[in-house]
Structures are given as structure tokens and as C-alpha cells.
Coordinates of C-alpha atoms and ligand atoms in Angstrom, one line a residue:
X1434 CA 0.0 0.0 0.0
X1435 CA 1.0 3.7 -1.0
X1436 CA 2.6 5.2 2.4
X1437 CA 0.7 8.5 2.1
X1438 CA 1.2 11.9 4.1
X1439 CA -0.6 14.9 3.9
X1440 CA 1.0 18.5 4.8
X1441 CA -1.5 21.5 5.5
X1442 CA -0.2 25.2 5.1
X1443 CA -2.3 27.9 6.7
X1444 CA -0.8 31.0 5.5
X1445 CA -2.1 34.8 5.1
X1446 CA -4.4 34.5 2.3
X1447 CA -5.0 30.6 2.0
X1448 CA -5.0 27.4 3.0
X1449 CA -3.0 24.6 0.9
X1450 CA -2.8 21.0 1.2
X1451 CA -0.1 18.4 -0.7
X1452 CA -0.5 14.7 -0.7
X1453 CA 2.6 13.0 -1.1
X1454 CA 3.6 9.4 -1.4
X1455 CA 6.6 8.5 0.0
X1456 CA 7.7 5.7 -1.7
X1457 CA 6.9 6.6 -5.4
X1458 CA 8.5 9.7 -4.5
X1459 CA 5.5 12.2 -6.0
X1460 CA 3.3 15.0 -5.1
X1461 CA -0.2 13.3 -5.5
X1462 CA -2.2 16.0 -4.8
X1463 CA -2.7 19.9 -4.6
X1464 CA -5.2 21.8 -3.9
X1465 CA -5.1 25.8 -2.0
X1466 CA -8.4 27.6 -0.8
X1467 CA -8.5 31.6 -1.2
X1468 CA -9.9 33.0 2.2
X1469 CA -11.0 36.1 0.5
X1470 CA -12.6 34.5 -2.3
X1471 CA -14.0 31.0 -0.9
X1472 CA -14.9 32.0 2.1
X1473 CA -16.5 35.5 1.4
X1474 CA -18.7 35.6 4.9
X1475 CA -15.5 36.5 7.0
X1476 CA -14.7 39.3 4.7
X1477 CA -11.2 39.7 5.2
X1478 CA -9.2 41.4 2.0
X1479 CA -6.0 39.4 1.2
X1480 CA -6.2 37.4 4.4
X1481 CA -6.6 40.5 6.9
X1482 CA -9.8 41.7 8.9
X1483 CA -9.8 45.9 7.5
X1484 CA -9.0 48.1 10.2
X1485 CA -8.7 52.0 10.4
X1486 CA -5.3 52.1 11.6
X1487 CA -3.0 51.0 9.6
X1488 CA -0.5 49.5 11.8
X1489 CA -3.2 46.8 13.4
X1490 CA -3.8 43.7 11.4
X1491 CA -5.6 41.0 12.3
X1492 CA -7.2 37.5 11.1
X1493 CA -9.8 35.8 12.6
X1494 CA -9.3 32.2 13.9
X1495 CA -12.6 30.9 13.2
X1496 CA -12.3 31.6 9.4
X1497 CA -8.9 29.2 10.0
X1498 CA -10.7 26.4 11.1
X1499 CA -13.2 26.9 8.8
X1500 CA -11.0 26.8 6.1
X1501 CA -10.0 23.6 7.5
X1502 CA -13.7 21.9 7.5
X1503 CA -13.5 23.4 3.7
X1504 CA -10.7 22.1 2.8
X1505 CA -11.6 18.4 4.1
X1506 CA -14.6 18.6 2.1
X1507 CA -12.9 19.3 -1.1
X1508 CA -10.4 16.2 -0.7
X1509 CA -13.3 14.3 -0.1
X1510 CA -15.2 15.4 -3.3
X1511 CA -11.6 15.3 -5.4
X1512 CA -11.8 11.3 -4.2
X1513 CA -8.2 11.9 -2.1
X1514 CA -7.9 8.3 -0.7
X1515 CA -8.4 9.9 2.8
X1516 CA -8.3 6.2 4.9
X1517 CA -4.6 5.7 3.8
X1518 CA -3.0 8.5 4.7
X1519 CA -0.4 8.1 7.3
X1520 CA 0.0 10.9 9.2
X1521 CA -0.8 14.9 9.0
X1522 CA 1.1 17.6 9.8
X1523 CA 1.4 21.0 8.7
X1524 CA 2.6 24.9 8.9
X1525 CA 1.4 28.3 9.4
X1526 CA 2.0 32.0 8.7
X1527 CA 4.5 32.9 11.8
X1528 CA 4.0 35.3 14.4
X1529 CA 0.3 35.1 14.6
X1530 CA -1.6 34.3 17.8
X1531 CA -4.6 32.2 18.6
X1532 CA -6.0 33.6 22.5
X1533 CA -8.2 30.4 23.9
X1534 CA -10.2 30.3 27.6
X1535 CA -10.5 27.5 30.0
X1536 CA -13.3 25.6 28.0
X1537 CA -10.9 25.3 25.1
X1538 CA -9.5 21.9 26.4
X1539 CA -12.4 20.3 27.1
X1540 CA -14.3 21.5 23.8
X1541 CA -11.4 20.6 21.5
X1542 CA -10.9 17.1 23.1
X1543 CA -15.2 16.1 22.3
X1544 CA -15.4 18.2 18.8
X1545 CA -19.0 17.1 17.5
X1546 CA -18.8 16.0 13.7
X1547 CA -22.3 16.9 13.4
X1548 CA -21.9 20.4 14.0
X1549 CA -19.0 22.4 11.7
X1550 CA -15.4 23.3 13.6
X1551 CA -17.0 26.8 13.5
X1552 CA -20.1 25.8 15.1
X1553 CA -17.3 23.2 17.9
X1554 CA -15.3 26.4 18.7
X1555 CA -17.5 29.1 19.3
X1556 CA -17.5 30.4 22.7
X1557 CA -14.2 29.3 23.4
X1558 CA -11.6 32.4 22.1
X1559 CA -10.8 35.0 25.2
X1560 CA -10.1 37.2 22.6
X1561 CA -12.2 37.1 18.9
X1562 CA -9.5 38.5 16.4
X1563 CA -5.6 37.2 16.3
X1564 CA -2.6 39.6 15.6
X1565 CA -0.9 38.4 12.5
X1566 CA 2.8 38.9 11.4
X1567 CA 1.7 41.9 9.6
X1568 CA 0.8 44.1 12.3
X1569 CA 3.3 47.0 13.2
X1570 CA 1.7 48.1 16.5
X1571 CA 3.2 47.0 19.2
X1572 CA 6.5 49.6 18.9
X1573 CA 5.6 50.5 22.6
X1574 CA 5.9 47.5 23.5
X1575 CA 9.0 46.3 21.8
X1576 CA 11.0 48.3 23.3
X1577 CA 9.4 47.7 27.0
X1578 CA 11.0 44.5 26.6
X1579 CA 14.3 45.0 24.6
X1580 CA 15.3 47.4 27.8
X1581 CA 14.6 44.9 30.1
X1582 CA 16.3 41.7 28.6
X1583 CA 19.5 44.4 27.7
X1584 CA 19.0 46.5 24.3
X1585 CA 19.0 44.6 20.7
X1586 CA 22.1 42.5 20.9
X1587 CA 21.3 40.4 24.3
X1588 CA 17.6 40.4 23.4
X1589 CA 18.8 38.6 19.9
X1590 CA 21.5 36.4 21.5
X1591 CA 18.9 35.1 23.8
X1592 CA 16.1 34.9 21.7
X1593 CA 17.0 34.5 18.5
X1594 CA 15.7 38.0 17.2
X1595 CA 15.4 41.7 18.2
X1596 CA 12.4 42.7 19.1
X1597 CA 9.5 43.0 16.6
X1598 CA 6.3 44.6 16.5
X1599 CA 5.0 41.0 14.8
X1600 CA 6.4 38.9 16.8
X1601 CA 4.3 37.1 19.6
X1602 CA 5.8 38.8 22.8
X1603 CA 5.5 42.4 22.3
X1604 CA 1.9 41.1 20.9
X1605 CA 1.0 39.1 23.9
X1606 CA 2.3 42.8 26.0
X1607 CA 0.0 45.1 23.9
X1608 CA -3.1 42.2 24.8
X1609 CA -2.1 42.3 28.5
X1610 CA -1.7 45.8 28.7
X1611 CA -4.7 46.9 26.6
X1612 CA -7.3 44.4 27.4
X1613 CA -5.9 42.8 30.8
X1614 CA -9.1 41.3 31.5
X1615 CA -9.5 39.4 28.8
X1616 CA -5.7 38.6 29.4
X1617 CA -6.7 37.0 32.5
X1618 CA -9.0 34.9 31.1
X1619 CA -6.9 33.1 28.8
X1620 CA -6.0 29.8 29.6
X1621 CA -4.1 29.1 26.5
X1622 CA -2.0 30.9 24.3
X1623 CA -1.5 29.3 20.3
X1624 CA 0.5 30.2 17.3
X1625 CA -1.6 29.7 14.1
X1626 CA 0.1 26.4 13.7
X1627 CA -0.1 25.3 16.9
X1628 CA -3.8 26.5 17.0
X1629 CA -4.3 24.4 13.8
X1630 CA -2.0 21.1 14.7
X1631 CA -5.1 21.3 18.1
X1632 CA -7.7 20.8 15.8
X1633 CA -6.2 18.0 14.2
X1634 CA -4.8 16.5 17.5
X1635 CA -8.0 17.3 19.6
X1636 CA -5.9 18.7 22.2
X1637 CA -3.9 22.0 23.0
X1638 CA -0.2 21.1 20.8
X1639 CA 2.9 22.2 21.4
X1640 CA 4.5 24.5 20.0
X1641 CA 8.1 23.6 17.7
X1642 CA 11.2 25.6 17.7
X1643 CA 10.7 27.2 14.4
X1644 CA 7.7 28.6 15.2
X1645 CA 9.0 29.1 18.9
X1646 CA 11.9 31.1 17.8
X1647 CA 9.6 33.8 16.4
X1648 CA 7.9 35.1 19.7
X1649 CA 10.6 37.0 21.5
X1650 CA 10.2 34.1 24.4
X1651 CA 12.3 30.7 23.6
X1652 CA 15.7 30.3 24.2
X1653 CA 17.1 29.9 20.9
X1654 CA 19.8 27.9 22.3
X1655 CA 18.5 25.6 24.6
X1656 CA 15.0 25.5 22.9
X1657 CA 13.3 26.0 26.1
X1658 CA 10.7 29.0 27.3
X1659 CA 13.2 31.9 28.7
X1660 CA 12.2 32.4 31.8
X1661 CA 13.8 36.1 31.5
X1662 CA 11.5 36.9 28.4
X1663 CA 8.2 35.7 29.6
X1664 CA 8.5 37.7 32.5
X1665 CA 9.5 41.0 30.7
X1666 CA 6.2 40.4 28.6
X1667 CA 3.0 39.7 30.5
X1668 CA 2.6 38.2 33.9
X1669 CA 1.9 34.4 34.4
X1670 CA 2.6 33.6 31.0
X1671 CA 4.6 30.4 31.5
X1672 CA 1.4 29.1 32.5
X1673 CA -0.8 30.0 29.2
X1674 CA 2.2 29.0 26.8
X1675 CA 1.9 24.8 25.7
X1676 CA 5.0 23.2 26.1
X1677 CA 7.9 23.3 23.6
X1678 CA 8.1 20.1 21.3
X1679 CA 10.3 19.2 18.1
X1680 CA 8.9 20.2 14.5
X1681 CA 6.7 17.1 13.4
X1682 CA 6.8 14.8 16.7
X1683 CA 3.7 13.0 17.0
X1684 CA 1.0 14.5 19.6
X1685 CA -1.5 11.6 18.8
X1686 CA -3.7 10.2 17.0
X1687 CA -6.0 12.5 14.8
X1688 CA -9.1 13.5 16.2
X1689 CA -12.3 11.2 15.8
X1690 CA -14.2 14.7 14.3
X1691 CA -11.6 14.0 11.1
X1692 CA -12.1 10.1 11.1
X1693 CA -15.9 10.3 11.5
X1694 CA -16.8 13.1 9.2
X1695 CA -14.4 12.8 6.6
X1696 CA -13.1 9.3 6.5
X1697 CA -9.6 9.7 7.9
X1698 CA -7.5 6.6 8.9
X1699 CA -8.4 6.2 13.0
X1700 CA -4.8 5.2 13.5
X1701 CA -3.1 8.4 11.4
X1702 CA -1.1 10.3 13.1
X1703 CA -1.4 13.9 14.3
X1704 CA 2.0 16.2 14.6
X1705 CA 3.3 18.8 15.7
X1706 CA 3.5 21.8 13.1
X1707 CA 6.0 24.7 12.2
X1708 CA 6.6 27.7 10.6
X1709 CA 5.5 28.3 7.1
X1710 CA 9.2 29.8 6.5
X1711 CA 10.7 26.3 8.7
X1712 CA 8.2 24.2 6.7
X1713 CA 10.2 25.8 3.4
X1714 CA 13.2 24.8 3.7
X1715 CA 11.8 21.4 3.8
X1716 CA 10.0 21.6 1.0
X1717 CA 13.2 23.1 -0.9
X1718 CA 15.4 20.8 0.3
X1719 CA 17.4 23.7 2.0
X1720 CA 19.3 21.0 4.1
X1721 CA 23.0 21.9 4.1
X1722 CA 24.1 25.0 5.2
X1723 CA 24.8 27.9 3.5
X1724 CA 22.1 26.8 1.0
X1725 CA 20.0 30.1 0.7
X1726 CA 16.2 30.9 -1.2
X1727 CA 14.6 33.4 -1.6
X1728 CA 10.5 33.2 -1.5
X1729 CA 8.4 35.8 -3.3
X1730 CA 5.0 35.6 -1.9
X1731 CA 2.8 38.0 0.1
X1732 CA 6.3 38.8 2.1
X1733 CA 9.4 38.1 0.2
X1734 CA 12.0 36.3 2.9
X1735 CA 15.6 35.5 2.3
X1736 CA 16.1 32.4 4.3
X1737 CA 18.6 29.4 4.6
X1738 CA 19.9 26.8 6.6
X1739 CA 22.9 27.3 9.5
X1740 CA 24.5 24.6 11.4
X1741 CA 25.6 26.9 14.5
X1742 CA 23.5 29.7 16.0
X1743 CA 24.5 33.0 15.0
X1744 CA 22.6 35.9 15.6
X1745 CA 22.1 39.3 14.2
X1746 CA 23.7 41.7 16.7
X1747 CA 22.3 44.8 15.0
X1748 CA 18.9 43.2 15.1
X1749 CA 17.4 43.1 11.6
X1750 CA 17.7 39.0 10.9
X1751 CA 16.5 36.1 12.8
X1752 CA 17.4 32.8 13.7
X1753 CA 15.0 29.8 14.4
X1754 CA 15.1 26.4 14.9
X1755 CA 15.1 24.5 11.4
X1756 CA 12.6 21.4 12.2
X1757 CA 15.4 19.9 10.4
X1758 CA 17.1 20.4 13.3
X1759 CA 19.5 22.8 13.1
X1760 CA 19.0 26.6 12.6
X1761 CA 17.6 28.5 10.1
X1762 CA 18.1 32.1 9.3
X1763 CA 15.7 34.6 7.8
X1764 CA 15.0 38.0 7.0
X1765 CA 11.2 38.7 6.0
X1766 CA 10.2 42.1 3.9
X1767 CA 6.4 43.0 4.3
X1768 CA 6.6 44.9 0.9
X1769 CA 6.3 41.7 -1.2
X1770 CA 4.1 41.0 -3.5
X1771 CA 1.6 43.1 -2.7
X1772 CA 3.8 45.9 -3.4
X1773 CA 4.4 44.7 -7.0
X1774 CA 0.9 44.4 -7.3
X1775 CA -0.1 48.7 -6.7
X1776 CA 3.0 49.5 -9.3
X1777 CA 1.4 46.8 -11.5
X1778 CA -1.9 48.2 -10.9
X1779 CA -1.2 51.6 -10.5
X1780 CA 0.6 51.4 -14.2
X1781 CA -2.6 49.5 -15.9
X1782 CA -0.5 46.4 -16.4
X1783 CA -2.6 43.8 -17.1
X1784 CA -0.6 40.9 -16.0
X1785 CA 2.7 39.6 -14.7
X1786 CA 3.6 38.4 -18.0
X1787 CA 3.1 42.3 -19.4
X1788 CA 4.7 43.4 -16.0
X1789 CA 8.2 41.2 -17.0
X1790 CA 7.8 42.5 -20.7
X1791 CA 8.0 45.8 -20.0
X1792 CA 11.0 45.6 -17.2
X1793 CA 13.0 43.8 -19.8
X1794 CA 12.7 46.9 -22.1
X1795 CA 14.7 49.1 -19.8
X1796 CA 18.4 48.1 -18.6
X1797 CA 20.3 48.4 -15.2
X1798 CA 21.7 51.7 -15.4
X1799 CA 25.1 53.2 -13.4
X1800 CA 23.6 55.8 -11.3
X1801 CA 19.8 55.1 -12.0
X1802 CA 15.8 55.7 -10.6
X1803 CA 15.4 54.5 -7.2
X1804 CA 12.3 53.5 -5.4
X1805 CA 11.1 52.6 -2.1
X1806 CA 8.0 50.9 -2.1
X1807 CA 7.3 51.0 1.3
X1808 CA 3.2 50.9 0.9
X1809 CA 2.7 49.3 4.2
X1810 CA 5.3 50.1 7.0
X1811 CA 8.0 48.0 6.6
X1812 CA 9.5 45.0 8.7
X1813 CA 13.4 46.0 7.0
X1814 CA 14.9 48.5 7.3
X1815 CA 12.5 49.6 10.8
X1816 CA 9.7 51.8 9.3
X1817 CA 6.4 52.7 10.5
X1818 CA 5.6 55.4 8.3
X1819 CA 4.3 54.2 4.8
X1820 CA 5.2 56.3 1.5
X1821 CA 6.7 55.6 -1.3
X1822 CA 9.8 57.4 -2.0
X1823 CA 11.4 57.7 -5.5
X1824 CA 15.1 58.8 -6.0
X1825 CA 16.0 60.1 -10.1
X1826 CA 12.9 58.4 -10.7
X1827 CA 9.7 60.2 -13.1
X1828 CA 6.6 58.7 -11.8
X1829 CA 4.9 58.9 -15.2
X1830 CA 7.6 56.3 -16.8
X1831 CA 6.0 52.9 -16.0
X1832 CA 9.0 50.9 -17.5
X1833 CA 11.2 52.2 -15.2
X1834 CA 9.0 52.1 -12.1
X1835 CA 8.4 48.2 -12.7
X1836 CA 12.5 47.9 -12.9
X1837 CA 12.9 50.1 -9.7
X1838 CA 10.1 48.3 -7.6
X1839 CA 12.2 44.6 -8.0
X1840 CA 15.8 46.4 -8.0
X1841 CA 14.7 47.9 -4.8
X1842 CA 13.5 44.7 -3.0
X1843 CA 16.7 42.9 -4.8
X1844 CA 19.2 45.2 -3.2
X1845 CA 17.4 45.7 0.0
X1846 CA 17.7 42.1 0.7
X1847 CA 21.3 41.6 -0.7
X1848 CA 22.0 45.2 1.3
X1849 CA 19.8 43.5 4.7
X1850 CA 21.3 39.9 4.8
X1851 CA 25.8 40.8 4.8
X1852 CA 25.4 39.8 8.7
X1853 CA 24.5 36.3 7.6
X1854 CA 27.9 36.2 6.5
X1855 CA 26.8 33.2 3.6
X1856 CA 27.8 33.8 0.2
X1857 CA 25.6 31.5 -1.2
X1858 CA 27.1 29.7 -4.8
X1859 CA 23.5 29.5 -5.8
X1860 CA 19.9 31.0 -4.9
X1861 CA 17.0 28.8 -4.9
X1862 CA 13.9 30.9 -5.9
X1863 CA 10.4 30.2 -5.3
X1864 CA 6.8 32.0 -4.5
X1865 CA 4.5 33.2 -7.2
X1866 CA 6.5 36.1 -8.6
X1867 CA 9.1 33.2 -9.2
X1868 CA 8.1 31.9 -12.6
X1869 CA 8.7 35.3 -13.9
X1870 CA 12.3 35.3 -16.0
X1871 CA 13.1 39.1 -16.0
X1872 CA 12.6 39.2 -12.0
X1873 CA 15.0 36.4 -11.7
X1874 CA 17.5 38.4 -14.3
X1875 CA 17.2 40.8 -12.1
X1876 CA 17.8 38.6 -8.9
X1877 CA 20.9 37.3 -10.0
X1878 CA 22.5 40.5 -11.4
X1879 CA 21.9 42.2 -8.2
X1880 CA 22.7 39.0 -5.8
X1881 CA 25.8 38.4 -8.2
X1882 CA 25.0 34.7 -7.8
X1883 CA 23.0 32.1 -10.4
X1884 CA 19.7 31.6 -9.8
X1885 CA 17.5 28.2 -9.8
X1886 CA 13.7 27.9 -9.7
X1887 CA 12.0 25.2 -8.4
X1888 CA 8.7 24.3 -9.6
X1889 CA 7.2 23.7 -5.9
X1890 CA 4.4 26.6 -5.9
X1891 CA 3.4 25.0 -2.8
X1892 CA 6.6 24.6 -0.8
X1893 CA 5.6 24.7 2.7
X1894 CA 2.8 22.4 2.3
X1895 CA 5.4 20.4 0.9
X1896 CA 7.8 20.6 3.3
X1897 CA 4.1 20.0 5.6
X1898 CA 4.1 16.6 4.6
X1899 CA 7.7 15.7 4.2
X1900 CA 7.6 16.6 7.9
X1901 CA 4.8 14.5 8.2
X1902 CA 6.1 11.5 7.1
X1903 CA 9.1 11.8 9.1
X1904 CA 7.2 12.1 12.3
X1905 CA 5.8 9.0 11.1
X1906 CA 9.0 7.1 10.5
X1907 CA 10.4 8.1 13.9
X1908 CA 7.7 6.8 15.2
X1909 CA 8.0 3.7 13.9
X1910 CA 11.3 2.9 15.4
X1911 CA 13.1 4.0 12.2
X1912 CA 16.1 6.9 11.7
X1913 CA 15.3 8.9 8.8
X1914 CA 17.9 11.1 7.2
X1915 CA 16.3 14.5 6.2
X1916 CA 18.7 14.9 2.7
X1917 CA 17.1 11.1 1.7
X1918 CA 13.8 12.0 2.2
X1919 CA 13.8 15.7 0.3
X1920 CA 16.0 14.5 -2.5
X1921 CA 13.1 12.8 -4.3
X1922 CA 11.3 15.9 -4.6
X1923 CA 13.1 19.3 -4.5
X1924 CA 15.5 19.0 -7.9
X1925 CA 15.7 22.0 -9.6
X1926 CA 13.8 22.7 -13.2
X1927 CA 16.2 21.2 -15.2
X1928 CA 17.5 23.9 -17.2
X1929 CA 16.3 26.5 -15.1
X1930 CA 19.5 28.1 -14.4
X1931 CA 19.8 32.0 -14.4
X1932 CA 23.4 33.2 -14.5
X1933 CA 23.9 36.7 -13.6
X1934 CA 25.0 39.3 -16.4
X1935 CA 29.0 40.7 -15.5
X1936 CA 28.5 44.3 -17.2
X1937 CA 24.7 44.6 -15.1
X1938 CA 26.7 43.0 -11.5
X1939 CA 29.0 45.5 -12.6
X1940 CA 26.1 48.5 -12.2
X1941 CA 24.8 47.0 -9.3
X1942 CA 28.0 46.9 -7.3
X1943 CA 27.8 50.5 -7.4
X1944 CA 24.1 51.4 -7.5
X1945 CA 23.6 49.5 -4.2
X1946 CA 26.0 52.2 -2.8
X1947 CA 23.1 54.9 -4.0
X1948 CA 20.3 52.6 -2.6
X1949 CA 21.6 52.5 0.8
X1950 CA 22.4 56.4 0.9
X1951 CA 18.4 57.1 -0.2
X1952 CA 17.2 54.5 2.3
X1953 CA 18.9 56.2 5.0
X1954 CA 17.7 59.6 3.7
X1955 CA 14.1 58.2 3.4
X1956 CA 14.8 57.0 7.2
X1957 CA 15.6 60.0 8.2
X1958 CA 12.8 62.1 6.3
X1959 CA 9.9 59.7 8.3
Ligands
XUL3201 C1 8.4 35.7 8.8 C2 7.1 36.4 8.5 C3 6.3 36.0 7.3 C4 5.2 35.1 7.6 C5 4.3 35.0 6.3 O1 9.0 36.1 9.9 O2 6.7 37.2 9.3 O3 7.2 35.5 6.3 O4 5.6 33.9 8.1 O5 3.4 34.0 6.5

């Protein structure tokens, strides 16, 4: 019989699933739902409840699990051979937080598969919304607990990051500090994937060091709650937080409400989940350091593998725990996609394909147009203020505007990620934006490095399931290697190669110079 896993990914906008079969070595099945567009009622826009100010962005976790029930119901329908599969495991948007009472427990261990997970849940949130990783509100707060664990470099030694206003901490702070009654009430404290891996598991999950790492509150070192941290951010937190547990170990078995409404094997396995960023170096097969992507999605992140910790001591990078289990380092840019998307949209462009068209028309050019597309305030560089500033740049000249948008974000990251010290021989690229050629041109001019894509649109449900599978085999007495069991399905396009121009690295060895002088002078200006 097939040995099948399946590997959720709850992330900002949707919800994915990949069925993979371990032996055959193949993705048997994909399938994403669009919060926005399939489940209207919750009326979020890309993922994100609208709000007046806008630095606070939340989700709601009810629209996650009903996403969920969705999603089940689809397999179902598409005939997914739901009674073999293995185990389940899965990944989430980071950051994000999930605030349950003291009925959650009891209601998630007896969920009623004649009622919806909507209909199972209600009445058990001590707070109705969940800050996500794009909220930029908690400044206060961030530096309330930078001073008291020692300024940026000790609060990133110990946790793994500076402070940031995303990250779960300074979130959990603002919650105790704005709404300290309903603080009090909570009994329980999730990340989105630890919210989801309960659903699945029936009871409160613990919570994996790549997810861990991004809250301000694990040591990063000994992968263990810092005791220091969770008392510079709320009190009694210790005893709202689940326990900390490797990526993918098994909690259980899945919950009956997923055996008797949809058919799921009574003996698959429930895990622990990660990270979407964690969960993508999995699915790339990121598994030797130095080995660096880039991922072009709603945020574009630069992210790679790192066998010792090392952390940023100016504070702009991140290190967390790799559930492959080492480290992994990242550095995530809110002004991803979306960004791309007002240039495109602001310029009439009528698709990606026309977008790539026209930035192929212009060159790189010594001393040329800079932009800085900061349309929401941005994670790096530190800023709050949202505008969009353009350097020797005419706003009417869309050509040149489509250029300076991905030049900006290129340099940025190249300008944002020296601490890492890696000089990478090759970049892995993935994300939507990734299919398009003149992006990647531009990638490896900038990056001076060849580019590869890999044709995994779905990467962290990928690396979901991969992660699945090897909770499975542990479990079974075995010792998987991590390298053997990505091999099989992370090659590289064949052919896919983008080598970077030497006249256009030439430009951008120089033009990055520019960049960084405007992006101070932008700083400085907000
Ligand atoms: C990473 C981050 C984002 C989210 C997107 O630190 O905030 O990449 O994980 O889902």
C-alpha cells in the first residue's frame, strides 16, 4: 500500500494541502483555498480583517478552522484516498496568535462532527481576532522588553531576534496591557500552527522551535521557554504558553471529528506543526548549510539553513530552529508581493507576464531611478511610516517604475542579509513572482549569484508533509535522514539556471551604494 502523508499550510491568504507518497517519491495531490474569495462571509481582503489604523492587522481564527472543514470537504469530493493516509502535519504563517479560555480543552478534546469546527469552537476564544505577522503596533511594546532583557544584541543572543512589532511577545504585552481582563482569562495561548496542529490532535499542541523562535520568548539555544522573556512580557505567561516540542513529533492520533466526518484513517497520526518559512526549507530541500532561497510571496523572505547559532547583533535577521534540526536564518520584507501588485496596478498592467515585458525593455543603469516601495510600514529596514519614495525616478515612466520596484526589493535584501555572512554559490527561488524570468534576471544580477527555480508553488505544504512523514517514521522505530527524504522531490527545473550578467553585477555593485544612501535619507525624512 501507497505510504501517504498529507501537509497543510495555513498561511495569510489561504490554506493549501499536498499529498505526497513517500515511496513513489511524488506529489499526488494539490489543492489551495482563497480565504477572500472562498470564504466570502469572513470578509477579510487578502487574508486580513480591514481596520482604520493601519498599523493593526488582524485574522480571525474561526475563518482558519473553517477553512479547515473546507478544505476536508474538497479532498473528499476530489476522491483523495483519505483512509490511507499516514500521518498529518502541517505549517502556518508565523508570528500570529490564537488567545483560547478555560473551556478550550475540554471542547477541542469532544469536537461534535455533526456540528461544523466553527459551530465546535464558538465560545471558546478569550479574545475574537488574532494579531498576525503583519501588524506594526506593538513599537511601545517592543521596546518595553528590549530594555529589560538588555538592548538589541542580548535580546537577539537570547532569543533569537530583536524585538518586533509582529512577533508574539511584544503582541502578547499590547493584549495584556490593553485588554488585561481578557488577558486573565486566557488559559491558552497558540501560534496559528499550533492552533491548527489542536484541531487536528483534539488537544492544546505544542509548539516547535521554528515557530517558537519567532515570539521573543524561547531560548534559541537551549529551545526551552526563557524564563527572563516571559517575564518581561505579560505576567503568568509560563502558564498560558503549551509546552515546547520538536517540528513534526507526533502529539497523537487525529481527532475522531476528522475520522468520523471525513473518513480519515483512526490510527493516522497527528504532529506537531511549524513555521511556514521552517516548513520551506523542507520543501526546498534547503538541508546543508549555507544553501539560501529566496521566496516571493505575500512577504518576500531570504532564508537558509545554518548549522551553528548566530545571531544578528544589529537586530534586523533572525534565527530559528530548522525542524530539520538545526537553525535557520531569515529576514522577512512585508513589501512583497503586494507591493508589485499597486505598481502593477497603479501602471494599468494587465498581468505579470506584461509586467516582465516591460521591465525587460529598460536596462540596469550606473547611477539610476530608485524607489522605495514602502506601501505598508515595513519590517526591514525599521519603518512605520508608509510612503513611497522615489530617487532620479519620473513617476509617469512605467517601464522604469516596474525595474525600480524589484531592483529595490533585490538590493534591499542583498544590502539587509551581509550579517549572515553566507555567500551562497547558488539561490534557490520560489513564491508566485518566481516563474517570472526578468525578476529572476534581475535577482541574480543584483545578488551576483546564479539563480535556480524550483517548480514547488506550494513549498511549505510540501515541506508540511515531508515533515509528516518523518514524524511517522520516527515513530515507527526507524532513523530517517532528512537529505534522503527531500531529495526525491526538490530537484531544480532542469534547465532553469539564471546566470547573472558581469556588465549589469557591474552596475549594481555600485548602484547598491546609491540605494543604501536614499534609504537612509528616506529614514531620516519619516
Ligand atoms: C516571517 C514572517 C512572514 C510570515 C508569512 O518572519 O513574518 O514570512 O511567516 O506567512
Amino acid at each position: 500500500m501507497a505510504k501517504l502523508f498529507l501537509g497543510l499550510d495555513s498561511s495569510t491568504q489561504s490554506l493549501s494541502a499536498v499529498v505526497i507518497d513517500l515511496d513513489a517519491q511524488t506529489v499526488v495531490y494539490e489543492k489551495s483555498l482563497n480565504f477572500d474569495r472562498d470564504l466570502p462571509q469572513f470578509k477579510t481582503q487578502n487574508g486580513v480583517l480591514p481596520n482604520r489604523d493601519p498599523l493593526v492587522k488582524h485574522s480571525l481564527p474561526l475563518l482558519w478552522a473553517a477553512a479547515l472543514d473546507r478544505l476536508f470537504v474538497e479532498m473528499k469530493q476530489d476522491r483523495v484516498p483519505l483512509g490511507e493516509i499516514l500521518a498529518v502535519s502541517g505549517s502556518g504563517q508565523q508570528h500570529g496568535s490564537v488567545y483560547l479560555n478555560d473551556r478550550a480543552k475540554a471542547r477541542l478534546a469532544k469536537l461534535n462532527p455533526a456540528k461544523s469546527l466553527e459551530q465546535n469552537l464558538r465560545g471558546i476564544f478569550s479574545r475574537a481576532t488574532s494579531p498576525i505577522w503583519m501588524d506594526s503596533s506593538t513599537t511601545k511594546q517592543c521596546a518595553e522588553i528590549r530594555k529589560k532583557l538588555g538592548g538589541i544584541k542580548a535580546t537577539a543572543r537570547a532569543t533569537g531576534s530583536d524585538t518586533f512589532e509582529r512577533f508574539t511577545g511584544p503582541q502578547i504585552r499590547k493584549f495584556h496591557q490593553t485588554e488585561p481582563q481578557a488577558y486573565q482569562k486566557t488559559a491558552h495561548i497558540a501560534l496559528v500552527s499550533s492552533f491548527m496542529a489542536s484541531l487536528l490532535a483534539g488537544k492544546i499542541a505544542p509548539i516547535d522551535p521554528g515557530d517558537g523562535a519567532g515570539m521573543n520568548l524561547m531560548d534559541i539555544r537551549k529551545k526551552g521557554w526563557h524564563a527572563e522573556a516571559l517575564k518581561a512580557t505579560a505576567p503568568q505567561l509560563g502558564r498560558k504558553l503549551p509546552p515546547l516540542a520538536p517540528s513534526g513529533q507526533v502529539i497523537g492520533k487525529v481527532s475522531p471529528y476528522f475520522v468520523k466526518k471525513y473518513g480519515l484513517n483512526p490510527e493516522a497520526l497527528a504532529t506537531t506543526w511549524t513555521g511556514d518559512n521552517p516548513a520551506s526549507v523542507l520543501g526546498l530541500g534547503l538541508i546543508k548549510p549555507g544553501m539560501v532561497a529566496i521566496s516571493l510571496g505575500t512577504s518576500d523572505t531570504f532564508f537558509g539553513t545554518m548549522r551553528q547559532c548566530r545571531t544578528d547583533d544589529h537586530g534586523e535577521g533572525h534565527v530559528f530552529g530548522s525542524p530539520a534540526g538545526d537553525y535557520m536564518t531569515l529576514i522577512c520584507f512585508k513589501n512583497g508581493s503586494l507591493a508589485r501588485e499597486q505598481i502593477r496596478e497603479r501602471y494599468g498592467i494587465k498581468d505579470w507576464k506584461s509586467f516582465g515585458q516591460l521591465l525587460a525593455k529598460t536596462k540596469p543603469k550606473k547611477g539610476g531611478g530608485i524607489l522605495l516601495p514602502w506601501f505598508e510600514a515595513e519590517i526591514v529596514p525599521r519603518m512605520n511610516q508608509p510612503g513611497l519614495h522615489r530617487f532620479d525616478l519620473e513617476e509617469d515612466d512605467a517601464a522604469a517604475n516596474c525595474r525600480a520596484i524589484f531592483e529595490a526589493q533585490m538590493m534591499s535584501m542583498r544590502l539587509h542579509s551581509q550579517w549572515m555572512g553566507v555567500a551562497p554559490d547558488c539561490i534557490y527561488a520560489t513564491g508566485g513572482a518566481s516563474n517570472d524570468l526578468a525578476l529572476l534576471q534581475v535577482m541574480a544580477n543584483v545578488m551576483n549569484c546564479p539563480v535556480r527555480r524550483i517548480e514547488i508553488s506550494k513549498s511549505a505544504a510540501l515541506g508540511a508533509a515531508l515533515q509528516a512523514a518523518h514524524g511517522w517514521l520516527v515513530a515507527s522505530g526507524k532513523k530517517p535522514k532528512w537529505e534522503t527524504l527531500t531529495n526525491g522531490f526538490t530537484a531544480p527545473i532542469p534547465g532553469s539556471e539564471i546566470r547573472p550578467s558581469k556588465p549589469a553585477v557591474r552596475v549594481y555593485d555600485q548602484l547598491i551604494k546609491k540605494f543604501a544612501v536614499c534609504e537612509r535619507a528616506a529614514l531620516d525624512l519619516a
